[in-house]
Short mmCIF file of C-alpha atoms in Angstrom, two decimals:
data_model
loop_
_atom_site.label_atom_id
_atom_site.label_comp_id
_atom_site.label_asym_id
_atom_site.label_seq_id
_atom_site.Cartn_x
_atom_site.Cartn_y
_atom_site.Cartn_z
CA MET A 1273 0.00 0.00 0.00
CA SER A 1274 1.34 3.40 -0.90
CA VAL A 1275 0.37 6.33 1.30
CA SER A 1276 1.00 10.03 1.13
CA GLU A 1277 3.50 11.31 3.69
CA GLU A 1278 1.02 13.72 5.20
CA ARG A 1279 -1.00 10.86 6.62
CA ARG A 1280 -1.40 11.01 10.41
CA GLN A 1281 -2.87 8.41 12.70
CA ILE A 1282 -5.70 9.76 14.86
CA LEU A 1283 -6.73 6.59 16.61
CA SER A 1284 -4.54 3.60 17.31
CA SER A 1285 -5.89 0.11 17.13
CA GLU A 1286 -6.57 0.18 20.91
CA GLU A 1287 -8.23 3.58 20.76
CA MET A 1288 -10.40 2.39 17.91
CA ASP A 1289 -11.45 -0.59 20.03
CA GLU A 1290 -12.41 1.88 22.72
CA ALA A 1291 -14.51 3.84 20.21
CA LEU A 1292 -16.22 0.61 19.12
CA ARG A 1293 -17.04 -0.30 22.74
CA ASN A 1294 -18.29 3.23 23.26
CA LEU A 1295 -20.59 2.84 20.25
CA ALA A 1296 -21.82 -0.54 21.47
CA GLY A 1297 -22.47 0.88 24.95
CA GLN A 1298 -24.64 3.70 23.60
CA ILE A 1299 -26.71 1.24 21.59
CA ALA A 1300 -27.17 -1.10 24.56
CA ASP A 1301 -28.19 1.83 26.78
CA ARG A 1302 -30.76 3.02 24.28
CA TYR A 1303 -32.19 -0.42 23.53
CA PRO A 1304 -31.68 -2.56 26.65
CA LEU A 1305 -34.61 -4.88 25.96
CA GLU A 1306 -35.92 -4.10 22.50
CA SER A 1307 -35.15 -6.38 19.63
CA ILE A 1308 -32.87 -4.67 17.11
CA VAL A 1309 -31.13 -5.64 13.88
CA PHE A 1310 -27.96 -4.26 12.29
CA VAL A 1311 -27.36 -3.27 8.68
CA GLY A 1312 -23.82 -2.33 7.68
CA ILE A 1313 -22.98 -0.36 4.56
CA VAL A 1314 -20.56 -2.34 2.38
CA THR A 1315 -17.61 -2.65 2.97
CA ARG A 1316 -16.33 -1.20 6.23
CA GLY A 1317 -19.72 -0.24 7.67
CA ALA A 1318 -20.54 -3.94 7.55
CA THR A 1319 -17.32 -4.75 9.40
CA VAL A 1320 -18.09 -2.14 12.08
CA ALA A 1321 -21.58 -3.66 12.50
CA GLU A 1322 -20.03 -7.12 12.95
CA ARG A 1323 -17.55 -5.82 15.52
CA VAL A 1324 -20.26 -4.06 17.52
CA ARG A 1325 -22.37 -7.18 17.42
CA GLY A 1326 -19.38 -9.06 18.78
CA VAL A 1327 -19.10 -6.61 21.69
CA LEU A 1328 -22.82 -6.90 22.45
CA ASN A 1329 -22.93 -10.64 22.01
CA ARG A 1330 -23.00 -11.39 25.75
CA ILE A 1331 -25.88 -9.09 26.60
CA LYS A 1332 -27.84 -9.10 23.33
CA PRO A 1333 -27.00 -12.38 21.60
CA GLU A 1334 -29.98 -12.28 19.24
CA ILE A 1335 -28.87 -9.38 17.04
CA GLN A 1336 -28.91 -10.27 13.34
CA THR A 1337 -26.75 -8.38 10.87
CA GLY A 1338 -27.17 -7.65 7.19
CA THR A 1339 -25.11 -5.83 4.58
CA LEU A 1340 -26.12 -3.18 2.09
CA ASP A 1341 -24.28 -2.14 -1.08
CA ILE A 1342 -25.37 1.40 -1.95
CA SER A 1343 -23.58 1.72 -5.32
CA LEU A 1344 -26.82 1.64 -7.30
CA TYR A 1345 -28.22 4.49 -5.19
CA ARG A 1346 -25.28 6.87 -5.49
CA ASP A 1347 -25.86 10.36 -6.87
CA ASP A 1348 -22.40 10.64 -8.40
CA LEU A 1349 -22.14 7.58 -10.67
CA GLU A 1350 -21.76 9.79 -13.73
CA ARG A 1351 -18.50 11.14 -12.40
CA PHE A 1352 -16.90 7.72 -12.47
CA ASN A 1353 -14.88 6.45 -15.38
CA LYS A 1354 -15.22 3.05 -13.84
CA VAL A 1355 -18.52 2.10 -12.30
CA PRO A 1356 -18.13 0.60 -8.82
CA SER A 1357 -18.11 -3.17 -8.71
CA LEU A 1358 -21.26 -4.35 -6.97
CA GLU A 1359 -21.43 -6.49 -3.88
CA THR A 1360 -24.50 -8.54 -3.11
CA SER A 1361 -26.59 -6.89 -0.42
CA ASP A 1362 -27.54 -9.51 2.12
CA ILE A 1363 -30.41 -8.70 4.43
CA PRO A 1364 -31.43 -12.03 5.94
CA PHE A 1365 -34.38 -10.72 7.97
CA ALA A 1366 -37.69 -8.98 7.27
CA VAL A 1367 -37.22 -5.23 7.11
CA ASP A 1368 -40.95 -4.57 7.61
CA GLY A 1369 -41.49 -3.47 11.19
CA ALA A 1370 -37.83 -3.98 12.16
CA ARG A 1371 -35.87 -1.62 14.41
CA ILE A 1372 -32.72 -1.14 12.35
CA ILE A 1373 -29.37 0.32 13.32
CA LEU A 1374 -27.59 1.43 10.15
CA PHE A 1375 -23.78 1.38 10.36
CA ASP A 1376 -21.10 3.21 8.48
CA GLU A 1377 -17.45 3.67 9.40
CA VAL A 1378 -17.18 7.41 8.68
CA LEU A 1379 -19.91 10.03 8.48
CA PHE A 1380 -18.97 12.97 6.24
CA THR A 1381 -21.36 14.63 3.75
CA GLY A 1382 -24.33 12.40 4.57
CA ARG A 1383 -24.74 11.38 0.94
CA THR A 1384 -23.87 7.74 1.55
CA VAL A 1385 -26.44 7.62 4.34
CA ARG A 1386 -29.05 9.18 2.05
CA ALA A 1387 -28.32 6.48 -0.52
CA ALA A 1388 -28.46 3.76 2.14
CA LEU A 1389 -31.81 4.99 3.44
CA ASN A 1390 -33.26 4.87 -0.07
CA GLY A 1391 -31.84 1.40 -0.56
CA LEU A 1392 -33.02 0.08 2.79
CA LEU A 1393 -36.53 1.42 2.32
CA ASP A 1394 -36.80 -0.54 -0.92
CA TYR A 1395 -36.65 -3.71 1.16
CA GLY A 1396 -39.70 -2.76 3.19
CA ARG A 1397 -40.99 -0.43 5.86
CA PRO A 1398 -38.92 -0.57 9.04
CA ALA A 1399 -40.38 0.61 12.34
CA LYS A 1400 -37.31 2.77 12.94
CA ILE A 1401 -33.85 3.39 11.55
CA ASP A 1402 -31.02 4.76 13.71
CA LEU A 1403 -27.63 5.74 12.41
CA ALA A 1404 -24.44 4.54 14.09
CA VAL A 1405 -20.99 5.65 12.90
CA LEU A 1406 -17.57 4.84 14.20
CA VAL A 1407 -16.21 8.28 13.30
CA ASP A 1408 -18.16 11.49 12.74
CA ARG A 1409 -15.79 13.88 10.97
CA GLY A 1410 -18.29 16.71 10.33
CA GLY A 1411 -18.84 18.40 6.96
CA ARG A 1412 -22.45 17.50 6.24
CA GLU A 1413 -23.99 18.48 2.91
CA LEU A 1414 -27.36 16.93 3.74
CA PRO A 1415 -29.50 17.16 6.87
CA VAL A 1416 -28.36 13.80 8.26
CA GLN A 1417 -27.29 13.33 11.89
CA PRO A 1418 -26.04 10.22 13.68
CA ASP A 1419 -27.76 8.69 16.69
CA PHE A 1420 -24.65 6.88 17.93
CA VAL A 1421 -21.07 8.06 17.48
CA GLY A 1422 -17.91 6.18 18.47
CA TYR A 1423 -15.51 9.09 18.01
CA LYS A 1424 -16.12 12.69 16.99
CA LEU A 1425 -13.61 14.76 15.05
CA ASP A 1426 -13.57 18.15 13.35
CA ALA A 1427 -11.83 17.58 10.04
CA LYS A 1428 -11.44 20.14 7.29
CA PRO A 1429 -13.71 19.50 4.30
CA THR A 1430 -10.59 18.88 2.19
CA ASP A 1431 -9.20 16.24 4.56
CA TYR A 1432 -9.51 12.54 3.94
CA VAL A 1433 -10.46 10.49 6.98
CA GLN A 1434 -9.93 6.76 6.69
CA VAL A 1435 -10.98 3.98 9.01
CA ARG A 1436 -8.84 0.92 8.44
CA LEU A 1437 -10.00 -2.46 9.71
CA ARG A 1438 -7.93 -5.61 9.71
CA GLU A 1439 -10.78 -7.73 8.25
CA VAL A 1440 -10.60 -5.59 5.10
CA ASP A 1441 -7.27 -3.76 5.18
CA ASP A 1442 -3.80 -4.76 6.18
CA GLU A 1443 -3.77 -2.39 9.15
CA GLU A 1444 -6.01 -1.06 11.89
CA GLY A 1445 -6.72 2.48 13.04
CA VAL A 1446 -8.14 5.84 12.00
CA PHE A 1447 -6.05 8.08 9.76
CA ILE A 1448 -6.28 11.59 8.39
CA SER A 1449 -4.55 13.00 5.33
CA ASP A 1450 -4.76 16.12 3.21
CA LYS A 1451 -4.09 14.10 0.10
CA ARG A 1452 -6.31 11.49 -1.46
CA PRO A 1453 -5.06 8.19 -0.09
CA VAL A 1454 -4.35 5.35 -2.47
CA LYS A 1455 -6.72 2.57 -1.45
CA MET B 1250 -14.06 -7.86 -1.07
CA SER B 1251 -14.36 -5.25 -3.75
CA HIS B 1252 -12.50 -5.98 -6.96
CA GLU B 1253 -11.32 -3.44 -9.49
CA SER B 1254 -13.86 -2.88 -12.24
CA PRO B 1255 -12.84 -2.44 -15.88
CA ALA B 1256 -13.27 1.02 -17.44
CA SER B 1257 -16.69 1.53 -18.96
CA ARG B 1258 -17.19 1.29 -22.71
CA LYS B 1259 -19.66 3.31 -24.71
CA ASP B 1260 -21.20 0.42 -26.62
CA LEU B 1261 -21.79 -3.31 -26.41
CA LEU B 1262 -21.62 -4.52 -30.00
CA ASP B 1263 -20.26 -8.05 -29.82
CA ILE B 1264 -18.55 -10.53 -27.54
CA ALA B 1265 -15.41 -10.94 -29.65
CA SER B 1266 -14.06 -7.50 -28.73
CA LEU B 1267 -14.63 -7.92 -24.97
CA GLU B 1268 -11.74 -8.79 -22.69
CA ARG B 1269 -12.15 -11.69 -20.34
CA GLU B 1270 -12.11 -9.36 -17.33
CA GLU B 1271 -14.93 -7.31 -18.86
CA ILE B 1272 -17.01 -10.44 -19.33
CA GLU B 1273 -16.25 -11.55 -15.76
CA PHE B 1274 -17.24 -8.11 -14.48
CA LEU B 1275 -20.57 -8.18 -16.34
CA LEU B 1276 -21.37 -11.68 -15.05
CA GLU B 1277 -20.45 -10.73 -11.46
CA THR B 1278 -22.43 -7.51 -11.69
CA ALA B 1279 -25.53 -9.38 -12.83
CA LYS B 1280 -25.72 -11.26 -9.50
CA PRO B 1281 -26.84 -8.38 -7.27
CA PHE B 1282 -29.29 -7.37 -9.98
CA LYS B 1283 -30.81 -10.83 -9.90
CA ASP B 1284 -31.26 -10.53 -6.13
CA LEU B 1285 -33.49 -7.49 -6.59
CA VAL B 1286 -36.47 -9.70 -7.33
CA SER B 1287 -36.54 -10.83 -3.70
CA ARG B 1288 -37.08 -7.28 -2.44
CA SER B 1289 -40.36 -5.46 -1.99
CA VAL B 1290 -39.24 -2.78 -4.47
CA LYS B 1291 -37.65 -4.49 -7.47
CA MET B 1292 -36.18 -1.30 -8.90
CA VAL B 1293 -33.05 0.72 -8.25
CA PRO B 1294 -32.71 4.42 -9.13
CA THR B 1295 -29.40 4.02 -10.99
CA LEU B 1296 -30.58 5.24 -14.41
CA ARG B 1297 -33.22 7.65 -13.16
CA GLY B 1298 -33.77 10.42 -15.70
CA ARG B 1299 -32.09 8.43 -18.49
CA THR B 1300 -33.88 7.27 -21.60
CA VAL B 1301 -33.52 3.88 -23.22
CA LEU B 1302 -34.78 3.56 -26.74
CA ASN B 1303 -35.55 0.13 -28.14
CA LEU B 1304 -34.99 0.33 -31.88
CA PHE B 1305 -36.11 -2.93 -33.41
CA TYR B 1306 -36.02 -3.39 -37.17
CA GLU B 1307 -36.84 -7.05 -36.73
CA PRO B 1308 -39.67 -8.65 -34.79
CA SER B 1309 -38.82 -9.73 -31.28
CA THR B 1310 -40.92 -10.28 -28.22
CA ARG B 1311 -38.67 -11.69 -25.58
CA THR B 1312 -35.47 -9.76 -26.24
CA ARG B 1313 -37.30 -6.48 -26.53
CA SER B 1314 -39.37 -7.02 -23.39
CA SER B 1315 -36.31 -8.29 -21.53
CA PHE B 1316 -34.44 -5.07 -22.36
CA GLU B 1317 -37.53 -3.10 -21.44
CA ILE B 1318 -37.86 -4.73 -18.02
CA ALA B 1319 -34.11 -4.38 -17.42
CA ALA B 1320 -34.22 -0.66 -18.22
CA LYS B 1321 -37.31 -0.10 -16.09
CA ARG B 1322 -35.76 -1.91 -13.11
CA LEU B 1323 -32.92 0.61 -13.41
CA SER B 1324 -35.55 3.40 -13.36
CA ALA B 1325 -34.86 4.53 -16.93
CA ASP B 1326 -37.64 5.70 -19.23
CA VAL B 1327 -38.19 3.31 -22.10
CA ILE B 1328 -39.45 4.08 -25.56
CA ASN B 1329 -40.16 1.30 -28.02
CA PHE B 1330 -39.59 2.04 -31.66
CA THR B 1331 -40.51 -0.86 -33.88
CA VAL B 1332 -40.39 -1.15 -37.61
CA SER B 1333 -44.04 -1.88 -38.23
CA THR B 1334 -45.29 1.16 -36.33
CA SER B 1335 -42.62 3.66 -37.32
CA SER B 1336 -41.76 5.72 -40.34
CA VAL B 1337 -39.14 3.16 -41.37
CA THR B 1338 -41.84 1.60 -43.51
CA LYS B 1339 -42.11 4.98 -45.22
CA GLY B 1340 -38.57 4.58 -46.49
CA GLU B 1341 -36.67 6.54 -43.87
CA SER B 1342 -33.00 5.49 -43.80
CA VAL B 1343 -31.28 4.22 -40.68
CA LEU B 1344 -29.24 7.42 -40.46
CA ASP B 1345 -32.33 9.63 -40.74
CA THR B 1346 -33.91 7.65 -37.95
CA ILE B 1347 -30.78 8.06 -35.80
CA GLU B 1348 -30.85 11.79 -36.30
CA THR B 1349 -34.48 11.94 -35.29
CA LEU B 1350 -33.70 9.84 -32.25
CA GLN B 1351 -30.70 12.03 -31.38
CA ALA B 1352 -33.13 14.92 -31.09
CA MET B 1353 -35.07 12.85 -28.58
CA ARG B 1354 -31.90 12.62 -26.49
CA ALA B 1355 -31.90 8.94 -25.76
CA ASP B 1356 -28.97 7.82 -23.62
CA TYR B 1357 -29.08 4.16 -24.59
CA LEU B 1358 -30.12 2.67 -27.92
CA VAL B 1359 -30.97 -1.00 -28.06
CA VAL B 1360 -30.68 -1.92 -31.72
CA ARG B 1361 -31.79 -5.01 -33.58
CA HIS B 1362 -31.47 -5.17 -37.34
CA GLN B 1363 -31.54 -7.91 -39.97
CA MET B 1364 -28.28 -6.59 -41.38
CA ALA B 1365 -24.94 -7.30 -39.72
CA GLY B 1366 -23.05 -4.16 -38.75
CA ILE B 1367 -25.98 -1.78 -38.36
CA PRO B 1368 -25.54 -1.41 -34.58
CA SER B 1369 -21.85 -0.51 -35.04
CA PHE B 1370 -22.84 1.96 -37.74
CA VAL B 1371 -25.40 3.51 -35.41
CA ALA B 1372 -22.85 3.60 -32.59
CA LYS B 1373 -20.46 5.67 -34.71
CA HIS B 1374 -23.15 8.26 -35.37
CA THR B 1375 -24.48 8.78 -31.90
CA GLY B 1376 -23.17 9.64 -28.46
CA ALA B 1377 -25.72 7.32 -26.94
CA SER B 1378 -24.60 3.90 -25.77
CA VAL B 1379 -25.59 1.27 -28.31
CA LEU B 1380 -26.49 -2.24 -27.21
CA ASN B 1381 -26.60 -4.72 -30.04
CA ALA B 1382 -29.76 -6.79 -29.60
CA GLY B 1383 -28.94 -8.95 -32.62
CA ASP B 1384 -27.67 -7.97 -36.06
CA GLY B 1385 -28.07 -10.35 -38.97
CA TYR B 1386 -25.84 -13.39 -38.63
CA HIS B 1387 -23.24 -11.36 -36.77
CA ALA B 1388 -23.71 -11.06 -33.02
CA HIS B 1389 -26.12 -11.15 -30.11
CA PRO B 1390 -23.92 -10.26 -27.15
CA THR B 1391 -26.57 -10.04 -24.44
CA GLN B 1392 -27.81 -13.51 -25.38
CA ALA B 1393 -24.26 -14.78 -24.93
CA LEU B 1394 -24.00 -13.07 -21.55
CA LEU B 1395 -27.24 -14.57 -20.29
CA ASP B 1396 -26.20 -18.00 -21.58
CA ALA B 1397 -22.84 -17.77 -19.83
CA TYR B 1398 -24.51 -16.49 -16.66
CA THR B 1399 -26.99 -19.38 -16.70
CA LEU B 1400 -24.20 -21.92 -17.09
CA ARG B 1401 -22.09 -20.25 -14.42
CA GLU B 1402 -24.94 -20.71 -11.96
CA ILE B 1403 -24.45 -24.44 -12.47
CA TYR B 1404 -20.71 -24.56 -13.11
CA PRO B 1405 -18.92 -21.69 -11.32
CA ASP B 1406 -15.89 -22.52 -13.46
CA LEU B 1407 -16.53 -23.39 -17.10
CA THR B 1408 -12.96 -24.50 -17.78
CA GLY B 1409 -13.04 -27.77 -19.67
CA LYS B 1410 -16.84 -28.01 -19.70
CA ARG B 1411 -18.10 -29.26 -23.03
CA VAL B 1412 -20.98 -27.56 -24.79
CA VAL B 1413 -22.34 -28.76 -28.10
CA ILE B 1414 -24.24 -26.17 -30.12
CA CYS B 1415 -26.67 -27.86 -32.43
CA GLY B 1416 -28.59 -26.65 -35.45
CA ASP B 1417 -28.46 -23.86 -37.97
CA ILE B 1418 -24.97 -22.53 -37.21
CA LEU B 1419 -24.75 -20.63 -40.49
CA HIS B 1420 -27.67 -18.29 -39.84
CA SER B 1421 -27.13 -17.96 -36.13
CA ARG B 1422 -25.75 -14.90 -34.42
CA VAL B 1423 -26.49 -16.74 -31.18
CA ALA B 1424 -24.11 -19.51 -32.19
CA ARG B 1425 -21.45 -16.94 -32.99
CA SER B 1426 -21.73 -14.92 -29.78
CA THR B 1427 -22.40 -17.79 -27.42
CA SER B 1428 -19.59 -19.97 -28.76
CA THR B 1429 -17.24 -17.01 -28.43
CA ILE B 1430 -18.13 -16.26 -24.82
CA LEU B 1431 -17.92 -19.94 -23.86
CA GLU B 1432 -14.51 -20.17 -25.47
CA LYS B 1433 -13.33 -17.05 -23.63
CA LEU B 1434 -14.51 -18.55 -20.35
CA GLY B 1435 -12.53 -21.73 -20.97
CA ALA B 1436 -15.28 -24.09 -22.15
CA GLU B 1437 -14.86 -26.45 -25.09
CA VAL B 1438 -17.37 -25.93 -27.87
CA GLY B 1439 -18.56 -28.47 -30.41
CA LEU B 1440 -20.95 -27.92 -33.28
CA LEU B 1441 -23.54 -30.21 -34.81
CA GLY B 1442 -25.70 -29.40 -37.80
CA PRO B 1443 -26.56 -30.25 -41.37
CA GLY B 1444 -23.49 -29.90 -43.58
CA SER B 1445 -25.21 -27.08 -45.43
CA LEU B 1446 -25.72 -25.12 -42.21
CA VAL B 1447 -22.26 -25.42 -40.63
CA PRO B 1448 -19.77 -23.05 -42.29
CA ARG B 1449 -16.55 -24.80 -43.32
CA HIS B 1450 -14.28 -22.39 -41.44
CA CYS B 1451 -15.84 -23.44 -38.13
CA ALA B 1452 -13.80 -26.63 -38.15
CA LYS B 1453 -10.67 -24.59 -37.54
CA ARG B 1454 -11.94 -23.38 -34.17
CA PHE B 1455 -14.39 -26.00 -32.99
CA LYS B 1456 -15.04 -29.69 -33.10
CA VAL B 1457 -17.61 -30.28 -35.81
CA PHE B 1458 -19.89 -33.30 -35.58
CA ARG B 1459 -22.14 -34.82 -38.19
CA THR B 1460 -24.30 -37.05 -35.99
CA TRP B 1461 -25.63 -37.25 -32.45
CA ASP B 1462 -23.65 -40.48 -31.99
CA GLU B 1463 -20.46 -38.50 -32.52
CA VAL B 1464 -21.72 -35.85 -30.10
CA PHE B 1465 -22.50 -38.35 -27.36
CA ALA B 1466 -19.14 -40.03 -27.86
CA TRP B 1467 -17.50 -36.64 -27.17
CA GLU B 1468 -19.30 -36.61 -23.78
CA PRO B 1469 -20.66 -33.07 -23.64
CA ASP B 1470 -21.98 -31.52 -20.42
CA VAL B 1471 -24.46 -29.20 -22.11
CA VAL B 1472 -26.57 -29.45 -25.25
CA TYR B 1473 -27.41 -26.05 -26.73
CA LEU B 1474 -30.12 -26.23 -29.37
CA LEU B 1475 -30.55 -23.44 -31.87
CA ARG B 1476 -33.82 -22.42 -33.39
CA VAL B 1477 -34.27 -23.38 -37.02
CA GLN B 1478 -34.68 -19.96 -38.56
CA PHE B 1479 -37.08 -20.68 -41.36
CA GLU B 1480 -37.43 -16.95 -42.04
CA ARG B 1481 -33.72 -16.53 -42.79
CA GLN B 1482 -33.32 -19.44 -45.13
CA LYS B 1483 -33.75 -18.13 -48.61
CA ALA B 1484 -32.74 -21.45 -50.13
CA GLN B 1485 -33.65 -24.88 -48.83
CA PHE B 1486 -30.84 -26.14 -46.63
CA PHE B 1487 -32.37 -29.43 -45.58
CA PRO B 1488 -35.06 -31.66 -47.01
CA GLY B 1489 -37.82 -31.17 -44.45
CA VAL B 1490 -38.83 -30.48 -40.88
CA SER B 1491 -39.38 -34.10 -39.93
CA GLU B 1492 -36.08 -35.10 -41.47
CA TYR B 1493 -34.34 -32.29 -39.54
CA HIS B 1494 -35.93 -33.49 -36.32
CA ARG B 1495 -34.91 -37.08 -37.02
CA GLU B 1496 -31.31 -36.21 -37.84
CA PHE B 1497 -30.51 -33.21 -35.64
CA GLY B 1498 -33.35 -32.64 -33.18
CA VAL B 1499 -33.59 -33.99 -29.65
CA THR B 1500 -35.89 -36.94 -30.20
CA ASP B 1501 -37.40 -38.94 -27.34
CA GLU B 1502 -34.64 -41.49 -27.75
CA ARG B 1503 -31.88 -38.87 -27.56
CA LEU B 1504 -33.64 -37.27 -24.60
CA GLU B 1505 -33.29 -40.62 -22.83
CA THR B 1506 -29.52 -40.52 -23.29
CA ILE B 1507 -29.46 -36.87 -22.18
CA GLN B 1508 -31.45 -37.73 -19.05
CA GLU B 1509 -29.36 -40.79 -18.24
CA ARG B 1510 -26.22 -38.71 -18.38
CA GLY B 1511 -27.80 -35.70 -16.68
CA LEU B 1512 -26.84 -33.27 -19.44
CA TYR B 1513 -28.21 -29.74 -19.40
CA VAL B 1514 -30.29 -28.50 -22.32
CA MET B 1515 -30.42 -24.87 -23.49
CA HIS B 1516 -32.24 -23.03 -26.26
CA PRO B 1517 -32.37 -19.29 -27.00
CA GLY B 1518 -36.08 -19.40 -27.86
CA PRO B 1519 -38.58 -19.20 -29.28
CA ILE B 1520 -38.65 -22.97 -29.73
CA ASN B 1521 -40.07 -24.84 -32.69
CA ARG B 1522 -41.74 -27.78 -30.98
CA GLY B 1523 -41.24 -31.00 -32.88
CA VAL B 1524 -38.28 -29.55 -34.78
CA GLU B 1525 -35.32 -28.85 -32.47
CA LEU B 1526 -36.91 -30.61 -29.53
CA THR B 1527 -40.03 -32.33 -28.32
CA ASP B 1528 -42.47 -31.30 -25.58
CA ASP B 1529 -40.82 -33.79 -23.23
CA VAL B 1530 -37.55 -31.86 -23.43
CA THR B 1531 -39.19 -28.70 -22.12
CA ARG B 1532 -40.41 -30.69 -19.12
CA TYR B 1533 -36.98 -32.20 -18.39
CA GLU B 1534 -35.70 -30.78 -15.08
CA ARG B 1535 -32.30 -29.93 -16.51
CA CYS B 1536 -33.78 -27.94 -19.37
CA LEU B 1537 -32.60 -24.39 -18.69
CA ILE B 1538 -34.80 -22.45 -21.12
CA ASN B 1539 -36.76 -20.64 -18.40
CA GLN B 1540 -33.62 -19.79 -16.45
CA GLN B 1541 -32.15 -18.32 -19.64
CA VAL B 1542 -35.16 -16.04 -20.05
CA GLU B 1543 -35.05 -15.06 -16.37
CA ASN B 1544 -31.32 -14.32 -16.47
CA GLY B 1545 -31.75 -12.07 -19.49
CA ILE B 1546 -32.96 -9.29 -17.20
CA PRO B 1547 -30.09 -9.09 -14.67
CA THR B 1548 -27.42 -9.53 -17.36
CA ARG B 1549 -28.93 -6.74 -19.47
CA MET B 1550 -29.14 -4.56 -16.36
CA ALA B 1551 -25.46 -5.24 -15.76
CA ALA B 1552 -24.64 -4.20 -19.33
CA MET B 1553 -26.58 -0.93 -19.05
CA TYR B 1554 -25.03 -0.23 -15.66
CA TRP B 1555 -21.54 -0.67 -17.09
CA LEU B 1556 -21.88 1.23 -20.38
CA LYS B 1557 -21.29 4.95 -20.34
CA PRO B 1558 -23.03 7.12 -22.92
CA GLU B 1559 -21.35 10.23 -24.26
CA THR B 1560 -24.55 12.21 -24.40
CA ALA B 1561 -24.21 15.96 -24.15
CA ASP B 1562 -25.96 16.46 -20.85
CA ARG B 1563 -23.51 14.15 -19.09
CA ARG B 1564 -20.47 15.45 -17.28
#
C-alpha cells in the first residue's frame, strides 16, 4: 500500500477498540430490551456492525446483521470512469417493522447515508432506523445526523479520513490526510 | 471484497471484442441485480432520468421485453420504436432515424437489425450507448451473456466443460456470440448441424460433428439447441422439418440418453416444438430455457449499468 507522507494516525488500534465499545455501549443503553437488527454499509460499515455485534454478544445475543451495497443508489455515478463493482446486499431478515441500526465507518457529507436509506426502504418499511458511525468527521452536505457516534472529530472538508480495519485492510486504526489516499 | 472494475465502454456490440475481465465483471455484476427480485421494491434508481430507446427493425418479443424490463428496473424511461409502427416503412433510412432519435436525447439505444453491422454503424453516429440486440448473422452479445450467466450458476468454473451447439450454425448470431463467450470462459465448444448449415471455417476453431452419436461419444456436459430460422433461409438447406428433427433434433430417444447422463439443455427461444426438440424436453428438469429467459434481465441490467453514454448532458 502506498500512502502520502502527510497521513497522520488519529486513533490507534486500541483507541479504535475503545470507540467501538463506546458505540456498542450507547446502543445497549438506548435499547436494553428491545429487539434490534444491524445493517452495515458495504464494505467497512458492515465490518463495524459485525464488531459491535461481537461486543454486544454477551448481553444481546440475538442481534442479526445484514449488509447493504449502496452503489446503485449513489448520486455521483456519472463522475466515475469506472462504475463501482457491486457487492451482493444480504439482508437475511424482514425489514418490515424492524428496528434497524444502520452502520457506516465514517460520516462525512451524509450522501452515503441518504443512498443507504433509499436502498433500505426498498426492502420494506422498518419501524425505525437509527444511524451509528464509528467516526463522525463533520462536513455535512445533507441534513443527516447520527444517533450513535464512536468518536467525533472536526476535520477540514478537504481532509480525507480513513478507518482501516484488519478484516478488510492490512492495518487497523483511524487516519487523516490532506491528500487522497491510495486505497 | 471489492474488486477493481474495468473502465466503462460506450457500446456493447459483440462478444469478440470484450476482454475476459470485462465479461467476468458483467457476469459478477448481474448477480446483485438478480437478487433485486426478492425485495419489496424491485427497482433501483441508478438510471433515473435516463432514456432507453428500443430500436427494433426485426420482430422480437422476448429480447425487446427483456431489455424493457431491465431498463425499467434501473428506473430509466423506455421508448419502443418498432419497424411496423414507425416511419421506417415509409422509407426513412437508418441514419435519418438516428438523427431523429438524437433529437429525442436517448442515452441508450438497443438496436436489432436484420443486417450485420448496423448497430456498429449507429454507434459511430451517436453519443448514446448502443447495445446490439442482434444484427443479422453477426452477433447477439446479451444472449451470450445470459447464456454464460446461466451456465455459471451451475458450473462456477466453465474450464473444460463441453458444450455442443446444435442446429443452424450458419444463420445464427447466437451460435457466434455464445460460442465465443464460452470459449473465452474456458469451455470447449462443439458444433452439430446439417453440412449445409455449418460453415466450413468453423472446423478450424471448434469440433464439428455430423451425428448425435459422434456428439454423445465426445461426452458433452451441455446441449445447446438453436432455433431453425425458417425466415432466414432463402434457399432450402435441408429436405424437411421431420427429417431435420430425425437427424438433428432432440428426439425422445436422444432425450433418454441426455437424461441418463444428466446433461443440461439450453435453447435461445422461441422454440419450434417438434423440430429442435419435443415437448418432453421442455419438461426435463435440466432444461434451462426458463432460467435463460429469467437471467436475461439481470445480465442486461449489468450491461446498461456498465456502459457509459457520451450524451451531451452528461459530465
